[in-house]
Amino acid sequence: MPTPEPLAHPSRDEIELAAVLHALSDPVRLMMVRGLAGALEGRSCGSFDVPVTKSTCTHHFKILREAGVIRQRQEGTKRVNTLREDDLEVRFPGLLATILQAAEDQSLVSTQA
Amino acid sequence: MPTPEPLAHPSRDEIELAAVLHALSDPVRLMMVRGLAGALEGRSCGSFDVPVTKSTCTHHFKILREAGVIRQRQEGTKRVNTLREDDLEVRFPGLLATILQAAEDQSLVSTQA
């Protein structure tokens, strides 16, 4: 069985604001990150109810990982994703929480509309 | 003299989180927005010391305007840009301030490095 490719993660200090904002600037990725918030054990791609194919899902998680927003670990054939809340909070205090709150506010308004 | 094309702006309620994050996910645009913060009278493209051509500068301001981050008004041959701080604060409380703070923190660290 081939070894899965190693999953590169930026260190906390290497996390760049522009990359984080880019990673969160896509509605599907924003939805995924909201789904990961509070899921301490992590979630795999398949556990998300998002309107994209599995390969697109994988691509989105790669962008989130490379930006330093999530951590991915291999468990057998699955990749489990967790949010790097602590790293992001130290690097950019309040940023993730504010963006998640904004996403929630916007989605509440769209639901009411 | 040809009439300049009208400058379309989203209304406050039409401002989308993903578009705002995308607009701010570019280091040059982030630098421009930092330069507009506190410049109540607004600033024109030429007043920014950014490492891009005038046409690229115009393009960046268009993206910021269409996302609802800035307002542009025509004054003679110049376009004057102001930050839509109040609209953004009502739409997504704390978001702009948190991102500007994160940009400042990051730039302080890069300067020290």
mmCIF file of C-alpha atoms in Angstrom, chain A residues 15-18 21-22 24-27 30 91-95 98-99 102-103 105-106 109, chain B residues 15-18 21-22 24-27 30 91-95 98-99 102-103 105-106 109:
data_model
loop_
_atom_site.group_PDB
_atom_site.id
_atom_site.type_symbol
_atom_site.label_atom_id
_atom_site.label_comp_id
_atom_site.label_asym_id
_atom_site.label_seq_id
_atom_site.Cartn_x
_atom_site.Cartn_y
_atom_site.Cartn_z
ATOM 1 C CA ILE A 15 0.410 31.650 9.338
ATOM 2 C CA GLU A 16 -0.221 34.660 7.075
ATOM 3 C CA LEU A 17 -3.268 36.905 7.400
ATOM 4 C CA ALA A 18 -3.821 37.187 3.639
ATOM 5 C CA LEU A 21 -8.625 35.490 4.697
ATOM 6 C CA HIS A 22 -8.301 33.902 1.262
ATOM 7 C CA LEU A 24 -12.129 31.811 4.432
ATOM 8 C CA SER A 25 -13.311 33.845 1.432
ATOM 9 C CA ASP A 26 -15.124 30.928 -0.161
ATOM 10 C CA PRO A 27 -18.673 30.153 1.008
ATOM 11 C CA LEU A 30 -16.547 29.003 5.389
ATOM 12 C CA ARG A 91 -1.489 34.638 15.991
ATOM 13 C CA PHE A 92 -4.513 36.889 15.256
ATOM 14 C CA PRO A 93 -6.558 37.443 18.431
ATOM 15 C CA GLY A 94 -10.303 37.472 17.871
ATOM 16 C CA LEU A 95 -10.071 36.982 14.121
ATOM 17 C CA THR A 98 -15.287 37.423 14.623
ATOM 18 C CA ILE A 99 -15.434 35.825 11.185
ATOM 19 C CA ALA A 102 -20.192 37.282 10.941
ATOM 20 C CA ALA A 103 -20.878 34.072 9.006
ATOM 21 C CA ASP A 105 -25.184 36.567 11.396
ATOM 22 C CA GLN A 106 -25.245 36.482 7.619
ATOM 23 C CA VAL A 109 -30.398 36.830 7.826
ATOM 24 C CA ILE B 15 -22.465 43.238 1.456
ATOM 25 C CA GLU B 16 -21.401 39.568 1.527
ATOM 26 C CA LEU B 17 -18.895 38.176 4.021
ATOM 27 C CA ALA B 18 -17.130 35.994 1.447
ATOM 28 C CA LEU B 21 -12.828 38.463 2.988
ATOM 29 C CA HIS B 22 -11.788 37.931 -0.622
ATOM 30 C CA LEU B 24 -9.086 41.779 2.014
ATOM 31 C CA SER B 25 -7.173 38.585 1.186
ATOM 32 C CA ASP B 26 -4.642 40.367 -1.006
ATOM 33 C CA PRO B 27 -1.617 42.006 0.708
ATOM 34 C CA LEU B 30 -4.986 45.110 2.755
ATOM 35 C CA ARG B 91 -23.233 44.497 8.857
ATOM 36 C CA PHE B 92 -20.407 42.537 10.504
ATOM 37 C CA PRO B 93 -19.620 43.975 13.956
ATOM 38 C CA GLY B 94 -15.934 44.027 14.806
ATOM 39 C CA LEU B 95 -14.824 42.412 11.568
ATOM 40 C CA THR B 98 -10.166 42.844 13.968
ATOM 41 C CA ILE B 99 -8.699 42.360 10.499
ATOM 42 C CA ALA B 102 -4.323 41.499 12.702
ATOM 43 C CA ALA B 103 -2.693 43.232 9.716
ATOM 44 C CA ASP B 105 0.266 42.847 14.371
ATOM 45 C CA GLN B 106 1.614 40.908 11.419
ATOM 46 C CA VAL B 109 6.333 41.256 13.514
#
